[in-house]
XYZ file of C-alpha atoms in Angstrom:
700
model
C 84.496 90.118 64.389
C 85.748 91.090 67.871
C 89.392 90.328 68.626
C 90.834 88.640 71.678
C 92.945 91.282 73.383
C 95.693 90.465 75.900
C 95.646 92.841 78.861
C 96.142 92.943 82.646
C 93.468 92.475 85.297
C 92.958 95.657 87.324
C 90.974 94.040 90.151
C 93.881 93.748 92.614
C 97.650 94.143 92.678
C 98.601 90.559 91.760
C 98.741 91.689 88.123
C 97.298 88.649 86.347
C 97.257 88.609 82.586
C 93.776 88.494 81.062
C 92.411 87.999 77.588
C 89.363 90.167 76.845
C 86.901 89.586 74.032
C 85.016 92.724 73.072
C 81.377 92.702 72.072
C 80.551 92.422 68.353
C 77.310 94.348 68.646
C 77.609 96.815 71.540
C 79.948 98.419 74.035
C 81.464 96.120 76.632
C 83.130 92.736 76.927
C 81.647 89.417 75.885
C 84.234 87.215 77.607
C 87.192 87.393 79.987
C 89.692 84.633 80.823
C 93.198 84.208 82.160
C 96.085 84.603 79.728
C 98.216 81.427 79.616
C 101.071 83.316 77.968
C 101.350 85.946 80.714
C 104.400 85.229 82.918
C 102.751 86.398 86.150
C 99.778 84.014 86.304
C 100.244 81.574 83.382
C 96.513 81.477 82.732
C 95.228 81.414 86.321
C 92.467 83.923 87.082
C 90.082 84.428 89.980
C 86.326 84.547 89.485
C 85.881 88.043 90.833
C 88.519 89.498 88.504
C 86.719 87.904 85.577
C 83.252 88.974 86.756
C 84.146 92.551 87.568
C 86.049 93.032 84.322
C 83.257 91.586 82.190
C 80.190 92.859 83.990
C 80.654 95.256 86.918
C 77.537 96.042 88.935
C 78.171 99.756 89.356
C 76.025 102.511 87.889
C 77.864 103.797 84.843
C 78.564 107.462 84.153
C 77.991 108.135 80.444
C 77.711 111.932 80.105
C 79.437 114.945 81.678
C 77.358 116.488 84.451
C 77.295 119.914 86.106
C 75.391 121.166 89.124
C 72.751 123.810 88.539
C 70.119 124.869 91.069
C 71.273 122.095 93.352
C 70.824 119.320 90.780
C 73.214 117.476 88.480
C 72.296 117.815 84.804
C 73.893 116.629 81.571
C 76.098 119.036 79.673
C 78.755 119.105 76.964
C 82.376 118.167 77.510
C 83.414 121.705 76.639
C 81.169 123.185 79.322
C 82.197 120.669 82.009
C 85.914 121.050 81.314
C 85.666 124.843 81.203
C 83.961 124.943 84.593
C 86.553 122.612 86.089
C 89.434 124.531 84.533
C 88.087 127.929 85.617
C 87.636 126.772 89.214
C 91.153 125.336 89.379
C 92.710 128.395 87.718
C 90.952 130.809 90.070
C 92.088 128.841 93.116
C 95.657 128.587 91.787
C 95.810 132.345 91.390
C 95.079 132.692 95.096
C 97.281 129.831 96.341
C 98.173 126.546 94.593
C 97.466 124.736 97.857
C 93.817 125.792 97.560
C 93.593 122.985 94.980
C 93.499 119.403 96.308
C 93.965 116.550 93.828
C 93.218 112.928 94.728
C 94.348 110.199 92.352
C 94.039 106.436 92.634
C 95.733 103.086 92.275
C 93.093 102.282 89.638
C 94.702 104.598 87.077
C 97.214 103.431 84.510
C 100.831 104.473 84.968
C 100.425 106.969 82.157
C 97.358 108.641 83.683
C 98.926 108.646 87.156
C 102.097 110.214 85.776
C 100.132 112.870 83.887
C 97.988 113.712 86.916
C 101.051 114.050 89.138
C 102.827 116.155 86.532
C 99.831 118.493 86.372
C 99.317 118.631 90.147
C 102.968 119.234 90.988
C 104.381 120.903 87.886
C 101.316 122.694 86.502
C 99.247 123.623 89.540
C 102.133 123.423 92.013
C 100.063 122.105 94.895
C 101.280 120.266 98.003
C 97.749 118.910 98.368
C 98.008 115.908 96.114
C 97.734 112.215 96.850
C 97.688 109.171 94.611
C 96.002 106.613 96.901
C 99.227 105.554 98.619
C 98.663 107.365 101.899
C 95.366 105.574 102.504
C 96.791 102.065 102.166
C 100.530 101.556 101.608
C 102.324 104.612 103.030
C 103.314 102.897 106.280
C 104.948 100.002 104.416
C 106.588 102.456 102.013
C 108.004 104.517 104.873
C 109.270 101.402 106.637
C 111.011 100.224 103.461
C 112.728 103.578 102.982
C 113.867 103.630 106.608
C 115.205 100.067 106.383
C 116.606 99.863 102.864
C 116.737 103.409 101.509
C 114.247 102.437 98.795
C 110.614 101.371 98.360
C 109.039 98.034 97.324
C 109.296 94.489 98.698
C 112.672 92.772 98.256
C 111.097 89.367 97.349
C 109.096 88.517 94.243
C 106.507 85.871 93.386
C 109.408 83.605 92.433
C 110.243 83.327 96.135
C 106.859 81.935 97.174
C 107.509 78.306 96.137
C 111.000 78.511 97.661
C 109.776 79.523 101.125
C 109.185 76.863 103.776
C 107.146 79.094 106.064
C 104.490 81.644 105.165
C 103.617 84.061 107.966
C 100.592 86.174 107.030
C 100.193 89.119 109.403
C 97.208 91.478 109.356
C 96.219 90.443 105.841
C 93.634 88.203 104.213
C 95.042 87.176 100.813
C 92.493 84.381 100.416
C 89.971 87.186 99.914
C 92.116 90.055 98.665
C 94.564 88.190 96.372
C 93.095 84.791 95.451
C 95.585 83.818 92.739
C 98.584 84.713 94.857
C 97.068 82.880 97.804
C 96.819 79.750 95.677
C 100.596 79.895 95.221
C 101.072 80.421 98.959
C 98.883 77.416 99.824
C 100.647 75.208 97.304
C 104.011 76.122 98.802
C 102.718 75.653 102.344
C 101.669 72.078 101.557
C 105.269 71.150 102.334
C 105.751 73.761 105.041
C 103.741 76.031 107.332
C 101.084 78.686 106.830
C 100.427 80.701 109.987
C 98.192 83.764 110.363
C 98.417 86.602 112.890
C 95.046 88.346 113.090
C 92.420 89.126 115.751
C 89.712 87.689 113.470
C 89.511 84.180 112.046
C 89.626 85.266 108.429
C 89.186 83.055 105.386
C 92.980 82.863 105.223
C 93.172 81.825 108.877
C 90.472 79.231 108.290
C 92.727 77.216 105.978
C 96.025 77.975 107.743
C 97.986 75.512 109.853
C 97.645 77.818 112.822
C 96.459 81.270 113.897
C 97.682 83.599 116.620
C 94.713 85.784 117.572
C 96.248 88.985 118.919
C 94.353 91.874 120.476
C 93.471 94.664 118.016
C 96.403 97.072 117.882
C 98.775 94.553 119.474
C 100.886 93.948 116.358
C 103.897 96.054 117.319
C 104.075 94.578 120.801
C 103.942 91.047 119.391
C 106.716 91.729 116.861
C 108.840 93.165 119.680
C 108.136 90.108 121.842
C 109.240 87.778 119.041
C 112.451 89.747 118.458
C 113.240 89.713 122.165
C 112.613 85.965 122.255
C 114.921 85.437 119.260
C 117.651 87.171 121.238
C 116.962 85.226 124.444
C 116.983 81.868 122.626
C 120.107 82.576 120.511
C 118.216 82.495 117.213
C 119.711 85.703 115.801
C 121.728 85.324 112.593
C 124.710 87.176 114.028
C 126.825 86.936 110.882
C 124.149 88.520 108.675
C 123.358 91.181 111.264
C 127.018 92.073 111.763
C 127.976 92.205 108.090
C 124.879 93.628 106.415
C 122.915 95.699 108.953
C 123.161 98.583 111.396
C 121.220 99.590 114.498
C 120.592 96.154 115.989
C 122.072 96.888 119.422
C 120.016 100.052 119.817
C 116.801 98.193 118.979
C 117.591 95.421 121.451
C 118.400 97.921 124.186
C 114.979 99.541 123.754
C 112.876 96.374 123.568
C 110.294 95.829 126.312
C 110.570 92.586 128.306
C 109.202 89.650 126.301
C 106.527 88.779 128.846
C 105.340 92.394 129.058
C 105.160 92.761 125.256
C 103.310 89.451 124.896
C 100.775 90.536 127.492
C 100.202 93.837 125.669
C 99.639 91.908 122.429
C 97.174 89.577 124.123
C 99.146 86.388 123.423
C 100.870 83.713 125.489
C 104.592 83.064 125.722
C 103.983 79.718 124.027
C 102.526 81.597 121.043
C 105.586 83.857 120.977
C 107.818 80.772 120.889
C 105.663 79.258 118.142
C 106.101 82.314 115.920
C 109.798 82.653 116.705
C 110.400 79.011 115.782
C 108.820 79.562 112.368
C 111.663 81.930 111.532
C 114.177 79.088 111.877
C 113.206 78.037 108.335
C 113.202 80.234 105.190
C 110.186 82.469 105.804
C 108.206 85.009 103.842
C 106.491 87.537 106.113
C 103.451 89.052 104.399
C 101.443 91.916 105.805
C 98.587 94.148 104.706
C 96.168 96.791 105.866
C 95.856 95.298 109.354
C 99.426 96.512 109.910
C 99.607 99.582 107.672
C 96.355 101.319 108.601
C 97.342 102.227 112.136
C 99.025 105.037 114.031
C 101.672 102.358 114.627
C 101.787 101.254 110.990
C 105.313 102.376 110.145
C 106.692 101.153 113.455
C 105.013 97.754 113.053
C 106.071 97.306 109.425
C 109.592 98.217 110.507
C 109.382 95.680 113.341
C 108.419 92.952 110.844
C 111.415 93.904 108.711
C 113.511 93.690 111.901
C 112.378 90.084 112.389
C 113.514 89.186 108.872
C 116.883 90.895 109.294
C 117.565 89.478 112.766
C 116.676 85.902 111.807
C 118.568 86.035 108.516
C 115.348 85.655 106.548
C 116.694 87.727 103.728
C 117.379 86.334 100.310
C 115.572 83.996 97.897
C 112.633 82.236 99.513
C 112.419 84.646 102.435
C 111.981 88.257 103.474
C 109.418 91.003 104.107
C 106.577 91.156 101.561
C 103.915 93.842 101.953
C 100.683 93.041 100.098
C 99.301 95.839 97.951
C 95.556 96.307 97.457
C 94.715 98.441 94.420
C 95.936 97.203 91.058
C 98.385 100.016 90.326
C 99.251 101.218 93.796
C 102.867 100.229 93.121
C 102.784 102.203 89.894
C 101.587 105.337 91.660
C 104.520 104.960 94.071
C 106.947 104.995 91.137
C 105.441 107.442 88.648
C 102.876 109.758 90.273
C 105.102 112.318 92.059
C 103.259 111.824 95.339
C 105.871 110.754 97.896
C 108.826 110.998 95.517
C 109.464 112.245 92.017
C 109.308 109.634 89.205
C 111.695 106.766 89.815
C 111.698 107.281 93.595
C 113.748 110.468 93.232
C 113.875 112.117 96.690
C 111.254 114.835 96.818
C 113.256 117.561 98.547
C 116.678 116.843 96.980
C 117.677 119.943 94.938
C 119.403 118.006 92.143
C 116.403 115.751 91.585
C 114.025 118.718 91.703
C 116.070 120.412 88.981
C 116.098 117.244 86.885
C 112.304 116.961 87.078
C 111.724 120.664 86.445
C 113.977 120.584 83.370
C 112.249 117.472 82.010
C 108.860 119.122 82.484
C 110.069 122.538 81.292
C 108.736 124.326 84.380
C 110.541 126.562 86.890
C 111.864 124.741 89.945
C 110.067 127.322 92.084
C 106.714 125.975 90.896
C 107.361 122.552 92.401
C 106.056 122.313 95.975
C 108.712 122.285 98.689
C 107.461 119.077 100.283
C 105.183 116.185 99.321
C 102.243 117.309 101.406
C 100.321 116.164 104.462
C 98.346 113.207 103.104
C 94.577 113.114 102.578
C 93.554 113.748 106.203
C 95.811 116.780 106.534
C 94.783 117.910 103.069
C 91.131 118.071 104.072
C 91.962 119.716 107.402
C 93.190 122.695 105.361
C 89.725 123.066 103.730
C 90.834 123.482 100.087
C 88.530 125.551 97.904
C 88.723 123.092 94.962
C 88.898 119.287 95.181
C 89.459 117.119 92.087
C 89.069 113.363 92.584
C 90.090 110.757 89.999
C 88.802 107.159 90.349
C 88.351 107.502 94.099
C 85.452 108.004 96.487
C 86.588 110.008 99.539
C 83.077 110.491 100.884
C 83.015 106.767 101.672
C 86.737 105.985 101.751
C 88.134 108.643 104.096
C 88.182 108.165 107.873
C 85.654 110.289 109.772
C 83.684 110.511 106.530
C 81.169 112.968 107.992
C 83.943 115.523 108.420
C 85.137 114.736 104.883
C 81.624 115.449 103.621
C 81.693 118.894 105.214
C 84.941 119.703 103.376
C 83.549 118.487 100.064
C 80.297 120.385 100.620
C 82.256 123.608 101.066
C 84.566 123.072 98.073
C 84.113 123.223 94.315
C 84.172 119.481 93.653
C 85.291 117.921 90.363
C 84.790 114.152 90.154
C 86.371 112.045 87.411
C 85.158 108.451 87.520
C 83.559 105.611 85.582
C 80.735 104.945 88.074
C 78.339 106.883 90.254
C 79.426 107.120 93.863
C 78.624 109.003 97.039
C 81.226 111.588 96.023
C 79.631 112.006 92.583
C 76.359 112.990 94.256
C 78.096 116.008 95.855
C 80.002 117.072 92.733
C 79.833 120.386 90.918
C 81.348 118.836 87.777
C 81.382 115.152 86.816
C 83.781 113.880 84.132
C 82.921 110.317 82.970
C 86.015 108.198 82.401
C 86.858 104.876 80.778
C 87.573 101.865 82.962
C 89.085 98.368 82.669
C 88.689 96.844 79.239
C 88.376 100.328 77.715
C 91.719 101.886 78.675
C 95.165 101.926 77.099
C 98.394 102.012 79.077
C 100.409 100.004 81.582
C 100.156 98.900 85.190
C 102.652 97.742 87.834
C 101.891 94.924 90.264
C 102.998 94.496 93.878
C 106.225 92.666 92.947
C 107.294 95.486 90.558
C 106.213 93.843 87.305
C 105.047 96.185 84.537
C 102.578 94.963 81.915
C 100.232 96.351 79.296
C 96.606 97.382 79.735
C 94.682 97.364 76.457
C 91.131 98.223 75.373
C 88.966 95.468 73.919
C 85.934 97.693 73.411
C 85.090 101.229 72.415
C 83.575 103.624 74.935
C 80.222 105.400 74.573
C 80.565 108.852 72.972
C 80.132 110.644 76.303
C 83.061 108.838 77.957
C 86.755 109.694 77.601
C 90.087 108.207 78.612
C 91.505 109.331 81.980
C 94.648 110.492 80.221
C 92.739 112.663 77.747
C 90.601 114.214 80.493
C 93.704 115.132 82.497
C 95.332 116.594 79.376
C 92.197 118.632 78.633
C 92.206 120.096 82.130
C 95.939 120.785 81.796
C 95.345 122.692 78.567
C 93.109 125.069 80.540
C 95.212 125.530 83.689
C 98.817 124.900 82.534
C 98.962 125.203 78.723
C 101.802 123.300 77.082
C 102.538 121.055 80.055
C 100.861 117.994 78.508
C 100.039 117.147 74.888
C 96.568 118.005 73.664
C 94.137 115.080 73.375
C 94.129 112.511 72.043
C 97.282 111.751 74.021
C 99.530 108.855 73.046
C 99.946 106.655 76.145
C 103.201 105.251 74.762
C 104.710 108.749 74.559
C 103.826 109.432 78.198
C 105.255 106.032 79.145
C 108.534 106.841 77.391
C 108.641 110.214 79.162
C 108.282 108.832 82.677
C 110.545 105.858 81.924
C 113.303 108.245 80.824
C 112.908 110.181 84.093
C 113.607 106.982 86.055
C 116.969 106.372 84.372
C 119.695 105.728 86.925
C 117.283 105.593 89.865
C 116.502 102.737 92.242
C 113.271 102.168 90.289
C 114.857 102.323 86.848
C 112.310 101.612 84.094
C 114.323 103.195 81.286
C 114.846 99.826 79.604
C 111.098 99.341 79.202
C 108.992 100.261 76.197
C 105.657 99.287 74.719
C 107.543 97.253 72.119
C 109.338 95.263 74.798
C 106.177 94.777 76.861
C 104.254 93.671 73.781
C 106.877 91.020 73.162
C 107.538 89.801 76.708
C 104.066 90.479 78.185
C 105.518 91.624 81.544
C 108.882 92.825 82.889
C 109.960 93.524 86.472
C 111.961 96.626 87.369
C 114.689 97.657 87.819
C 115.143 97.336 84.073
C 117.912 99.786 83.116
C 118.409 98.424 79.604
C 116.312 96.644 76.968
C 117.330 93.145 78.089
C 117.615 93.251 81.893
C 114.955 92.927 84.575
C 114.846 92.868 88.345
C 114.863 89.923 90.715
C 115.348 89.813 94.475
C 116.311 93.330 95.490
C 119.645 94.422 97.003
C 121.057 90.954 96.353
C 123.656 89.746 93.874
C 124.355 86.053 93.422
C 125.046 85.969 89.708
C 125.810 82.250 89.463
C 123.252 81.231 92.086
C 125.847 79.183 93.946
C 127.658 81.633 96.224
C 127.854 80.906 99.955
C 128.319 84.623 100.556
C 126.235 86.656 98.081
C 126.733 90.382 97.824
C 124.243 92.691 99.529
C 124.045 96.382 98.733
C 121.365 98.702 100.089
C 120.863 102.300 98.872
C 121.444 103.691 102.375
C 124.232 106.023 103.485
C 126.314 103.082 104.733
C 125.183 100.529 102.159
C 123.715 98.436 104.982
C 120.118 97.698 105.979
C 118.865 99.619 108.999
C 117.005 98.207 111.991
C 113.962 100.248 113.011
C 113.844 101.581 116.559
C 110.453 103.271 116.299
C 108.417 102.770 119.463
C 105.027 103.583 117.920
C 102.285 105.963 119.015
C 99.645 105.172 121.589
C 96.409 103.876 120.149
C 94.095 106.871 119.747
C 90.931 105.260 121.103
C 91.214 102.346 123.510
C 87.887 100.949 124.642
C 86.533 102.567 127.819
C 83.385 102.713 129.900
C 81.519 104.908 127.414
C 82.708 103.022 124.339
C 83.479 99.500 125.592
C 83.909 97.746 122.233
C 86.557 97.956 119.527
C 85.632 98.426 115.869
C 87.781 96.945 113.136
C 87.200 96.800 109.376
C 88.024 94.324 106.634
C 87.410 93.088 103.117
C 84.660 90.876 101.776
C 85.260 88.448 98.928
C 82.952 90.163 96.455
C 83.456 93.784 97.514
C 85.640 96.310 95.729
C 87.021 99.306 97.626
C 84.012 101.477 98.535
C 81.748 99.248 96.464
C 81.118 101.459 93.433
C 81.897 98.609 91.003
C 80.162 95.906 93.002
C 76.756 97.362 93.854
C 74.071 98.634 91.537
C 72.192 100.822 94.035
C 72.464 102.268 97.524
C 73.100 99.373 99.919
C 71.078 98.611 102.999
C 72.526 99.253 106.415
C 75.780 97.396 107.033
C 76.072 94.004 108.653
C 78.195 94.094 111.811
C 79.858 90.807 112.693
C 80.249 90.189 116.438
C 80.800 87.245 118.729
C 77.571 85.796 120.197
C 78.860 86.628 123.693
C 79.256 90.280 122.672
C 75.698 90.402 121.354
C 74.395 88.749 124.492
C 76.299 91.151 126.747
C 74.789 94.116 124.905
C 71.332 92.671 124.248
C 69.656 95.783 125.688
C 71.062 97.678 122.703
C 69.592 95.216 120.190
C 66.130 95.037 118.682
C 65.064 91.368 118.886
C 68.405 89.755 119.880
C 67.132 86.376 118.701
C 65.632 87.721 115.456
C 66.733 90.468 113.084
C 69.235 91.924 115.631
C 69.037 95.568 114.598
C 71.259 97.968 116.527
C 73.233 101.185 116.142
C 77.036 101.264 116.174
C 78.184 104.510 117.777
C 81.675 106.032 117.811
C 82.837 109.448 119.000
C 82.169 110.791 115.495
C 78.944 109.239 114.237
C 76.296 106.572 114.599
C 75.485 103.967 111.966
C 72.492 101.603 111.902
C 73.535 97.991 111.543
C 72.311 94.422 111.633
C 74.313 92.160 113.926
C 75.601 88.849 112.592
C 76.633 86.410 115.353
C 80.032 85.080 114.333
C 82.432 82.999 116.427
C 85.263 84.060 114.086
C 85.179 87.541 115.637
C 86.587 87.608 119.183
C 84.506 88.919 122.093
C 84.684 92.681 122.477
C 85.267 93.295 118.773
C 82.838 94.577 116.117
C 83.712 93.959 112.441
C 82.384 96.080 109.560
C 83.075 95.809 105.839
C 85.317 98.444 104.281
C 83.097 98.310 101.185
C 79.999 99.784 102.830
C 79.710 103.573 102.384
C 78.611 104.105 106.003
C 81.535 102.320 107.687
C 84.038 105.166 107.637
C 81.657 107.572 109.283
C 82.765 105.796 112.440
C 86.535 105.489 111.940
C 89.196 107.694 113.492
C 91.086 110.403 111.550
C 94.221 109.857 113.677
C 97.265 109.190 111.467
C 100.645 107.529 111.712
C 103.189 110.276 112.543
C 105.723 108.979 110.001
C 103.497 108.010 107.059
C 100.292 110.043 107.592
C 98.316 106.839 107.005
C 94.971 106.810 108.866
C 94.151 104.542 111.788
C 91.288 102.734 110.004
C 91.621 99.428 111.833
C 90.841 100.332 115.430
C 88.516 102.729 117.219
C 86.246 102.576 120.261
C 82.501 102.068 119.751
C 79.376 101.057 121.635
C 76.126 99.425 120.615
C 73.006 101.510 121.135
C 69.318 100.663 120.765
C 67.931 102.344 117.617
C 65.186 104.025 119.658
C 67.825 105.614 121.902
C 69.711 106.854 118.872
C 66.539 108.268 117.352
C 65.715 110.121 120.563
C 69.242 111.539 120.737
C 69.005 112.670 117.112
C 65.691 114.426 117.784
C 67.162 116.217 120.795
C 70.217 117.293 118.814
C 67.966 118.655 116.059
C 65.927 120.627 118.582
C 69.075 122.112 120.122
C 70.443 123.128 116.710
C 67.149 124.803 115.836
């Protein structure tokens, strides 16, 4: 009889506990429900997490595949791994940076740690990313600049204590349903206000919305800070005692009226937002802030608002919302931006510590953490290995990404078919949720177990074992030979975090099995983290102790001015494209669609459609058009929607065509792409077809 197995949902980064019931008669799960004994969610679970764990719609990969004569065919594991290993080894011999490795926030901590160890310590490549740079790097960079360390200071425990919830450039009602339930419950006795150009599902149930212009986030945050100063709302005691850099930031602020105008808001709306900060406030933000050339500057400006208004401490503070389930884990364990435990990447002592732990020469470790995915592909690596990610649909300027993948030897490790799989030279089928063993780490730093409730088909292997098998071919002895014990890898990375800001050395599988979930820092077997940088041991102090891991021990105000937007609308491209999540979509859609989707649906205000009716087939009927950017054209069906402001076109991030249009410009501090804003126009499909025919004739 199948057992009920406690595990963690891997649908998003809330980190809900699940109970999975494996099938008695076949592979797969018969039932999924929330785990009432899990301290994160206490039994709550969203429908999509249950559905996608129990019965994902993606097309499963069940056998290794290799490309021969232009076609993918089934092969043995030995053959597939040998081809992958030979390609990586040959490229390494030429230059380690000829190998690009792309991991994911869908991996367990153990698999992410092993992949980073192989990429950095076995291959020695700079060209490695673990998902972070596509979604959270701007928030991460802002945290380091402000506090000297990564991760939000608040935890879920602070949500019911907050009186105001300011949601900025995020849609948790869609992206994080369980967490949003807590936010709404808390806001019943307070305020829930949304800053977003689009009336999202979150905005639809909020007390108020400030609809800024796309790309106006930094200007609005600066306007609010200036207004706090002008109206004597700054917490001068907190700023004086616990921060540095305030005067410089104030000196460089634009006039409030000018900044408000740039953001597309009124002075009354600036006052409204400033007044919210009079009460204990949590400021949440997501991809609408991070995925911009101004992402780091804007995230830093939101931190500035919290510091200046004294919204720091229980029930308040800056709280970035993480998308993929284990994106936080990859930030701690994967050796992407830092070494395990947030050890500084270029610090010689930490490099020696890591090299000694891995038993590799320090000289093999890359000198810096690399350029991020866009810069990685600009270097045209000869081998690309992707793990649980789909760059052909998920990278900006996806047509250019396709050209890089076409020219490389492509190894794809995934559970489902994807656009990237169809280009692969080797395909390695991997286990997914409900089949995998390990741990994950949610957005508030809580670590919990991931357990299998079902066997996998014979042609499918664990991520960790696949990585170890590749390692055996390209860096023998670096990782154990399969089958690898996840608990041993966990103990290895946890030991490497000892004494760091992200100390997990007090965690073990035994402890996690007993307590279900524990938040770091956890430097010993009984402690766990709470609000970061804050010490109020008895909970009654009028003057709690603050200590930040910066040179001075104080938090730092951000004075970044931000880059210019790469593509403002103009005469040739008069509209602005933005992208967002749908309730039932997952990343690039590989888990939530069973076949190739139809053309995307583009949401636009009725006035926008009317103004561009010459570019639309049957404006009152099926409304077919073509969305054109400077990089590509995509057929689309227009959906009239008053929730989208005039002049804006909204496309789903889950559709594989969307990122053909987006800009590859990146934030200069974080290297995160500018997904959320680019200039487009609508074009009649017949015009596009004629242009395509002419282009084909010219190329011939």
